[in-house]
mmCIF file of C-alpha atoms in Angstrom:
data_model
loop_
_atom_site.group_PDB
_atom_site.id
_atom_site.type_symbol
_atom_site.label_atom_id
_atom_site.label_comp_id
_atom_site.label_asym_id
_atom_site.label_seq_id
_atom_site.Cartn_x
_atom_site.Cartn_y
_atom_site.Cartn_z
ATOM 1 C CA MET A 129 0.000 0.000 0.000
ATOM 2 C CA SER A 130 2.847 2.432 0.727
ATOM 3 C CA HIS A 131 6.323 2.873 2.122
ATOM 4 C CA ALA A 132 6.289 1.538 5.679
ATOM 5 C CA LEU A 133 8.064 2.520 8.881
ATOM 6 C CA PHE A 134 8.258 0.070 11.777
ATOM 7 C CA TRP A 135 8.695 1.524 15.261
ATOM 8 C CA THR A 136 9.798 -0.595 18.190
ATOM 9 C CA SER A 137 10.134 -0.240 21.928
ATOM 10 C CA GLU A 138 13.335 1.286 23.297
ATOM 11 C CA ASP A 139 14.897 -2.124 23.811
ATOM 12 C CA GLY A 140 13.958 -3.148 20.263
ATOM 13 C CA GLN A 141 12.192 -6.266 21.478
ATOM 14 C CA SER A 142 8.620 -5.433 20.490
ATOM 15 C CA LEU A 143 6.808 -3.662 17.681
ATOM 16 C CA THR A 144 4.889 -0.572 18.808
ATOM 17 C CA LEU A 145 3.736 1.103 15.593
ATOM 18 C CA VAL A 146 3.556 0.603 11.827
ATOM 19 C CA GLU A 147 3.392 3.903 9.952
ATOM 20 C CA LEU A 148 2.520 4.423 6.283
ATOM 21 C CA PRO A 149 3.552 8.060 5.773
ATOM 22 C CA ARG A 150 2.583 8.428 2.117
ATOM 23 C CA VAL A 151 -1.037 7.603 2.864
ATOM 24 C CA GLN A 152 -1.033 8.978 6.420
ATOM 25 C CA LEU A 153 -2.071 5.751 8.134
ATOM 26 C CA ARG A 154 -0.823 4.139 11.336
ATOM 27 C CA PHE A 155 -1.376 0.733 12.910
ATOM 28 C CA ALA A 156 -0.492 -0.466 16.393
ATOM 29 C CA PRO A 157 -0.410 -4.078 17.625
ATOM 30 C CA GLY A 158 -3.097 -5.216 20.026
ATOM 31 C CA PRO A 159 -4.742 -8.442 21.194
ATOM 32 C CA ASP A 160 -7.054 -10.210 18.776
ATOM 33 C CA PRO A 161 -10.678 -9.934 20.000
ATOM 34 C CA GLY A 162 -11.035 -13.669 19.452
ATOM 35 C CA GLY A 163 -7.911 -14.513 21.415
ATOM 36 C CA ARG A 164 -5.865 -15.507 18.345
ATOM 37 C CA GLY A 165 -2.654 -13.634 19.068
ATOM 38 C CA LEU A 166 -2.011 -10.062 17.952
ATOM 39 C CA ARG A 167 -3.620 -7.843 15.336
ATOM 40 C CA LEU A 168 -2.641 -4.494 13.837
ATOM 41 C CA PHE A 169 -5.257 -1.940 14.905
ATOM 42 C CA SER A 170 -5.852 1.260 12.961
ATOM 43 C CA LYS A 171 -5.039 4.489 14.787
ATOM 44 C CA GLU A 172 -7.247 6.481 12.400
ATOM 45 C CA PHE A 173 -10.298 4.202 12.434
ATOM 46 C CA GLY A 174 -10.918 3.309 16.043
ATOM 47 C CA GLY A 175 -11.699 -0.314 16.823
ATOM 48 C CA PHE A 176 -10.756 -1.641 13.359
ATOM 49 C CA TYR A 177 -7.872 -4.013 12.726
ATOM 50 C CA LEU A 178 -6.264 -5.546 9.635
ATOM 51 C CA LEU A 179 -7.344 -8.913 8.283
ATOM 52 C CA ASP A 180 -5.457 -11.105 5.832
ATOM 53 C CA ARG A 181 -7.278 -10.462 2.551
ATOM 54 C CA ASN A 182 -6.044 -13.777 1.151
ATOM 55 C CA GLY A 183 -8.132 -15.547 3.764
ATOM 56 C CA VAL A 184 -11.347 -14.806 1.857
ATOM 57 C CA HIS A 185 -10.399 -17.412 -0.740
ATOM 58 C CA ASP A 186 -10.982 -20.163 1.824
ATOM 59 C CA ALA A 187 -14.582 -19.527 2.831
ATOM 60 C CA GLU A 188 -14.714 -22.197 5.535
ATOM 61 C CA ALA A 189 -11.484 -21.063 7.191
ATOM 62 C CA TRP A 190 -12.572 -17.425 6.945
ATOM 63 C CA GLN A 191 -15.883 -18.151 8.657
ATOM 64 C CA ALA A 192 -14.161 -20.219 11.320
ATOM 65 C CA ALA A 193 -11.690 -17.407 12.024
ATOM 66 C CA THR A 194 -14.094 -14.465 11.847
ATOM 67 C CA GLY A 195 -17.590 -15.872 12.220
ATOM 68 C CA ASP A 196 -18.465 -14.037 8.996
ATOM 69 C CA PRO A 197 -20.158 -16.061 6.199
ATOM 70 C CA ARG A 198 -19.602 -13.437 3.469
ATOM 71 C CA ALA A 199 -16.146 -14.549 2.308
ATOM 72 C CA SER A 200 -17.098 -15.292 -1.309
ATOM 73 C CA ASP A 201 -18.939 -11.970 -1.642
ATOM 74 C CA LEU A 202 -15.983 -10.094 -0.200
ATOM 75 C CA ALA A 203 -13.568 -11.952 -2.482
ATOM 76 C CA SER A 204 -15.522 -10.813 -5.549
ATOM 77 C CA TYR A 205 -14.991 -7.181 -4.532
ATOM 78 C CA LEU A 206 -11.338 -7.610 -3.636
ATOM 79 C CA ALA A 207 -10.688 -9.132 -7.071
ATOM 80 C CA LYS A 208 -11.337 -5.649 -8.499
ATOM 81 C CA MET A 209 -8.838 -3.891 -6.239
ATOM 82 C CA PRO A 210 -5.414 -5.510 -5.789
ATOM 83 C CA HIS A 211 -4.227 -2.576 -3.656
ATOM 84 C CA ALA A 212 -6.987 -2.804 -1.026
ATOM 85 C CA VAL A 213 -6.822 -4.109 2.525
ATOM 86 C CA VAL A 214 -9.612 -5.442 4.733
ATOM 87 C CA LEU A 215 -10.452 -3.974 8.130
ATOM 88 C CA ARG A 216 -12.690 -5.584 10.734
ATOM 89 C CA SER A 217 -14.074 -3.999 13.869
ATOM 90 C CA THR A 218 -14.248 -5.631 17.261
ATOM 91 C CA ALA A 219 -18.024 -5.739 16.680
ATOM 92 C CA GLY A 220 -17.604 -7.659 13.403
ATOM 93 C CA ALA A 221 -18.152 -4.876 10.839
ATOM 94 C CA ILE A 222 -16.080 -5.161 7.653
ATOM 95 C CA ARG A 223 -14.587 -2.252 5.729
ATOM 96 C CA ILE A 224 -12.388 -2.087 2.647
ATOM 97 C CA LEU A 225 -9.568 0.457 2.690
ATOM 98 C CA VAL A 226 -8.046 1.364 -0.675
ATOM 99 C CA THR A 227 -5.514 3.981 -1.716
ATOM 100 C CA ASN A 228 -6.470 6.669 -4.216
ATOM 101 C CA ALA A 229 -3.780 5.460 -6.607
ATOM 102 C CA ASP A 230 -3.853 5.599 -10.381
ATOM 103 C CA VAL A 231 -4.815 2.251 -11.879
ATOM 104 C CA VAL A 232 -4.543 1.080 -15.473
ATOM 105 C CA ARG A 233 -5.427 -2.133 -17.252
ATOM 106 C CA PRO A 234 -2.467 -2.950 -19.511
ATOM 107 C CA ALA A 235 -3.003 -4.480 -22.923
ATOM 108 C CA ILE A 236 -1.907 -8.131 -22.885
ATOM 109 C CA LYS A 237 -1.832 -9.812 -26.283
ATOM 110 C CA VAL A 238 -2.345 -13.326 -24.946
ATOM 111 C CA LYS A 239 -5.153 -12.126 -22.633
ATOM 112 C CA PRO A 240 -7.207 -9.636 -24.679
ATOM 113 C CA PHE A 241 -10.001 -9.547 -22.094
ATOM 114 C CA SER A 242 -7.743 -9.373 -19.072
ATOM 115 C CA THR A 243 -8.867 -7.624 -15.899
ATOM 116 C CA ASP A 244 -5.341 -7.402 -14.457
ATOM 117 C CA LEU A 245 -4.472 -3.973 -13.072
ATOM 118 C CA VAL A 246 -1.235 -2.066 -12.593
ATOM 119 C CA VAL A 247 -1.221 0.326 -9.633
ATOM 120 C CA ASN A 248 0.792 3.551 -9.799
ATOM 121 C CA ARG A 249 1.245 5.165 -6.372
ATOM 122 C CA LYS A 250 3.571 7.987 -7.434
ATOM 123 C CA LEU A 251 0.874 10.677 -7.298
ATOM 124 C CA LEU A 252 -0.299 9.792 -3.791
ATOM 125 C CA VAL A 253 2.073 12.268 -2.154
ATOM 126 C CA ALA A 254 0.548 15.166 -4.099
ATOM 127 C CA LEU A 255 -3.092 14.178 -3.596
ATOM 128 C CA GLY A 256 -5.150 15.648 -0.794
ATOM 129 C CA LEU A 257 -7.434 12.608 -0.706
ATOM 130 C CA LYS A 258 -5.171 9.602 -0.222
ATOM 131 C CA THR A 259 -7.537 6.761 0.715
ATOM 132 C CA PHE A 260 -11.135 5.602 0.510
ATOM 133 C CA LEU A 261 -12.923 3.591 3.180
ATOM 134 C CA TRP A 262 -15.992 1.613 2.131
ATOM 135 C CA ASP A 263 -18.393 -0.276 4.388
ATOM 136 C CA PHE A 264 -19.154 -3.839 3.352
ATOM 137 C CA HIS A 265 -22.918 -4.249 3.671
ATOM 138 C CA GLU A 266 -24.209 -6.939 6.013
ATOM 139 C CA SER A 267 -25.949 -8.632 3.088
ATOM 140 C CA GLY A 268 -22.635 -8.949 1.241
ATOM 141 C CA SER A 269 -24.280 -7.500 -1.864
ATOM 142 C CA LEU A 270 -22.710 -4.040 -2.009
ATOM 143 C CA LEU A 271 -20.089 -1.610 -0.792
ATOM 144 C CA LEU A 272 -21.320 1.627 0.750
ATOM 145 C CA THR A 273 -19.445 4.728 -0.381
ATOM 146 C CA SER A 274 -19.726 7.963 1.559
ATOM 147 C CA SER A 275 -18.549 10.469 -1.049
ATOM 148 C CA LEU A 276 -18.792 11.233 -4.747
ATOM 149 C CA SER A 277 -15.038 10.736 -5.106
ATOM 150 C CA GLY A 278 -15.340 7.315 -3.499
ATOM 151 C CA THR A 279 -18.165 6.355 -5.853
ATOM 152 C CA LEU A 280 -16.175 7.514 -8.884
ATOM 153 C CA TYR A 281 -13.137 5.502 -7.792
ATOM 154 C CA LEU A 282 -15.184 2.382 -7.140
ATOM 155 C CA THR A 283 -16.819 2.862 -10.554
ATOM 156 C CA LEU A 284 -13.378 3.047 -12.155
ATOM 157 C CA LEU A 285 -12.227 -0.191 -10.503
ATOM 158 C CA THR A 286 -15.480 -1.924 -11.405
ATOM 159 C CA LEU A 287 -15.377 -0.791 -15.026
ATOM 160 C CA LEU A 288 -11.740 -1.841 -15.401
ATOM 161 C CA HIS A 289 -12.793 -5.248 -14.069
ATOM 162 C CA ARG A 290 -15.392 -5.405 -16.882
ATOM 163 C CA ASP A 291 -18.220 -5.754 -14.378
ATOM 164 C CA TYR A 292 -20.580 -3.602 -16.413
ATOM 165 C CA SER A 293 -23.772 -4.329 -14.483
ATOM 166 C CA SER A 294 -22.268 -3.223 -11.175
ATOM 167 C CA ALA A 295 -20.624 -0.200 -12.804
ATOM 168 C CA ALA A 296 -23.967 0.845 -14.294
ATOM 169 C CA ARG A 297 -25.606 0.752 -10.857
ATOM 170 C CA LEU A 298 -22.840 2.926 -9.439
ATOM 171 C CA VAL A 299 -23.033 5.434 -12.290
ATOM 172 C CA GLY A 300 -26.745 5.835 -11.620
ATOM 173 C CA SER A 301 -25.909 7.487 -8.293
ATOM 174 C CA ILE A 302 -23.367 9.951 -9.702
ATOM 175 C CA GLY A 303 -24.242 13.617 -10.129
ATOM 176 C CA PHE A 304 -22.418 16.945 -9.985
ATOM 177 C CA ASP A 305 -25.205 19.212 -8.747
ATOM 178 C CA GLU A 306 -23.012 21.102 -6.290
ATOM 179 C CA GLY A 307 -19.979 21.538 -8.504
ATOM 180 C CA ILE A 308 -17.004 19.300 -9.096
ATOM 181 C CA SER A 309 -13.814 19.240 -7.041
ATOM 182 C CA ALA A 310 -10.313 18.672 -8.392
ATOM 183 C CA ASP A 311 -10.316 15.105 -7.012
ATOM 184 C CA GLU A 312 -13.703 14.365 -8.570
ATOM 185 C CA GLU A 313 -12.661 15.787 -11.935
ATOM 186 C CA ARG A 314 -9.463 13.718 -11.919
ATOM 187 C CA LEU A 315 -11.420 10.541 -11.208
ATOM 188 C CA LEU A 316 -14.057 11.377 -13.803
ATOM 189 C CA ILE A 317 -11.361 11.816 -16.448
ATOM 190 C CA PHE A 318 -9.795 8.519 -15.391
ATOM 191 C CA ASN A 319 -13.138 6.753 -15.762
ATOM 192 C CA LEU A 320 -13.507 8.136 -19.260
ATOM 193 C CA LYS A 321 -9.985 7.885 -20.629
ATOM 194 C CA SER A 322 -8.379 4.912 -18.898
ATOM 195 C CA THR A 323 -11.210 2.656 -20.079
ATOM 196 C CA VAL A 324 -11.530 4.063 -23.594
ATOM 197 C CA THR A 325 -9.875 1.013 -25.174
ATOM 198 C CA ASP A 326 -12.758 -1.105 -23.875
ATOM 199 C CA ARG A 327 -15.127 -0.965 -26.845
ATOM 200 C CA HIS A 328 -17.796 -3.186 -25.351
ATOM 201 C CA PRO A 329 -21.192 -1.475 -25.890
ATOM 202 C CA ASN A 330 -21.857 -1.568 -22.148
ATOM 203 C CA ALA A 331 -18.576 0.215 -21.442
ATOM 204 C CA SER A 332 -19.473 2.870 -24.012
ATOM 205 C CA ALA A 333 -22.914 3.296 -22.442
ATOM 206 C CA ILE A 334 -21.420 3.785 -18.975
ATOM 207 C CA ARG A 335 -18.990 6.435 -20.208
ATOM 208 C CA LEU A 336 -21.827 8.223 -22.002
ATOM 209 C CA LYS A 337 -23.871 8.143 -18.788
ATOM 210 C CA LEU A 338 -20.977 9.813 -16.978
ATOM 211 C CA LEU A 339 -20.837 12.472 -19.679
ATOM 212 C CA LEU A 340 -24.567 13.085 -19.282
ATOM 213 C CA ALA A 341 -23.999 13.755 -15.584
ATOM 214 C CA LEU A 342 -21.249 16.188 -16.545
ATOM 215 C CA ILE A 343 -23.465 17.909 -19.132
ATOM 216 C CA ALA A 344 -26.085 18.527 -16.457
ATOM 217 C CA HIS A 345 -23.426 20.256 -14.360
ATOM 218 C CA ASN A 346 -21.393 22.120 -16.985
ATOM 219 C CA PRO A 347 -22.311 21.769 -20.674
ATOM 220 C CA LYS A 348 -19.192 23.776 -21.602
ATOM 221 C CA HIS A 349 -16.713 21.482 -19.870
ATOM 222 C CA PHE A 350 -13.633 20.781 -21.994
ATOM 223 C CA LEU A 351 -14.447 17.065 -22.122
ATOM 224 C CA LEU A 352 -17.647 17.940 -23.989
ATOM 225 C CA LYS A 353 -16.040 19.852 -26.849
ATOM 226 C CA PRO A 354 -17.052 18.615 -30.321
ATOM 227 C CA GLU A 355 -13.456 17.793 -31.201
ATOM 228 C CA GLU A 356 -13.198 15.361 -28.283
ATOM 229 C CA GLU A 357 -13.020 11.928 -29.903
ATOM 230 C CA LEU A 358 -14.277 10.290 -26.734
ATOM 231 C CA ILE A 359 -17.900 11.301 -27.234
ATOM 232 C CA ALA A 360 -18.039 10.548 -30.949
ATOM 233 C CA GLY A 361 -16.376 7.153 -30.543
ATOM 234 C CA ASP A 362 -18.594 5.984 -27.704
ATOM 235 C CA TYR A 363 -21.751 7.338 -29.287
ATOM 236 C CA GLY A 364 -20.940 5.577 -32.547
ATOM 237 C CA ASP A 365 -20.187 2.291 -30.776
ATOM 238 C CA TYR A 366 -23.329 2.492 -28.691
ATOM 239 C CA LEU A 367 -25.508 3.035 -31.749
#
C-alpha cells in the first residue's frame, strides 16, 4: 500500500507502531478480540484491525476465524482492487480500505479480455485525498461509499474489471449538482480515458452516462467539446 516505517520499543524487542507516511495511516499491535494472538489496529479508524485479505479465498477457514459467512462476496470485490486491505471492527463490521492510486489495465496480447491492473502510487504524495474507506454491507451484496469521489473511484475499478452491471448501478448514483472538485474531476477523467480502449457497448454506455452527468453540471466542460473523440467514438459504438 505504501512505504512503511516500523517503530519498536526502546529495547527493540517489540513492535509498537507501523506507519505508512505516504497515505497517512498508522497501525499499532493489540490483542485479537477472538484470542488468536495479535492484530494491527488502525489508529485512524478506532476499533478496526487488519485482516489477511487472502483468507477470503478459503470460505470455511474465513468463517471459522471471523464468524463471517460473506467470504465469497468479499472476495468478488477484492478481485477488483489488488491494492486494497480489509479492516474488521471488534463488533464484526467489515470495511475495505483502498488507496487513491492511479490504476490502469495494460493491454496483454495473450489475454485480450484481461482484468489485471497495474497500480501507480507515485501521485499519492501530491493528492489531498489519499484513501477511501468503504463499508461492506451486512448482506454482502454491495459496498457503501460515503462520497462522490469514493463512488467515482469504485466505478473506475469496477469498469476496469469489466463488471458492467455493477458499474452501471454505481453510475446511476453519480451527479455533480453542487460543482465538481479537483479530485472528482481527476477521477471522472480517469473513468472516461483509462477505459476508452474497452469498446464493449456496455462500457461505451457507462462512459456516455458519466458524460450526461457532466453535461447537467457544466455543458461547456472541456471534455464535452465537439473535437473530443471520446464522445463521438462511444456514441458511434453504442448506436
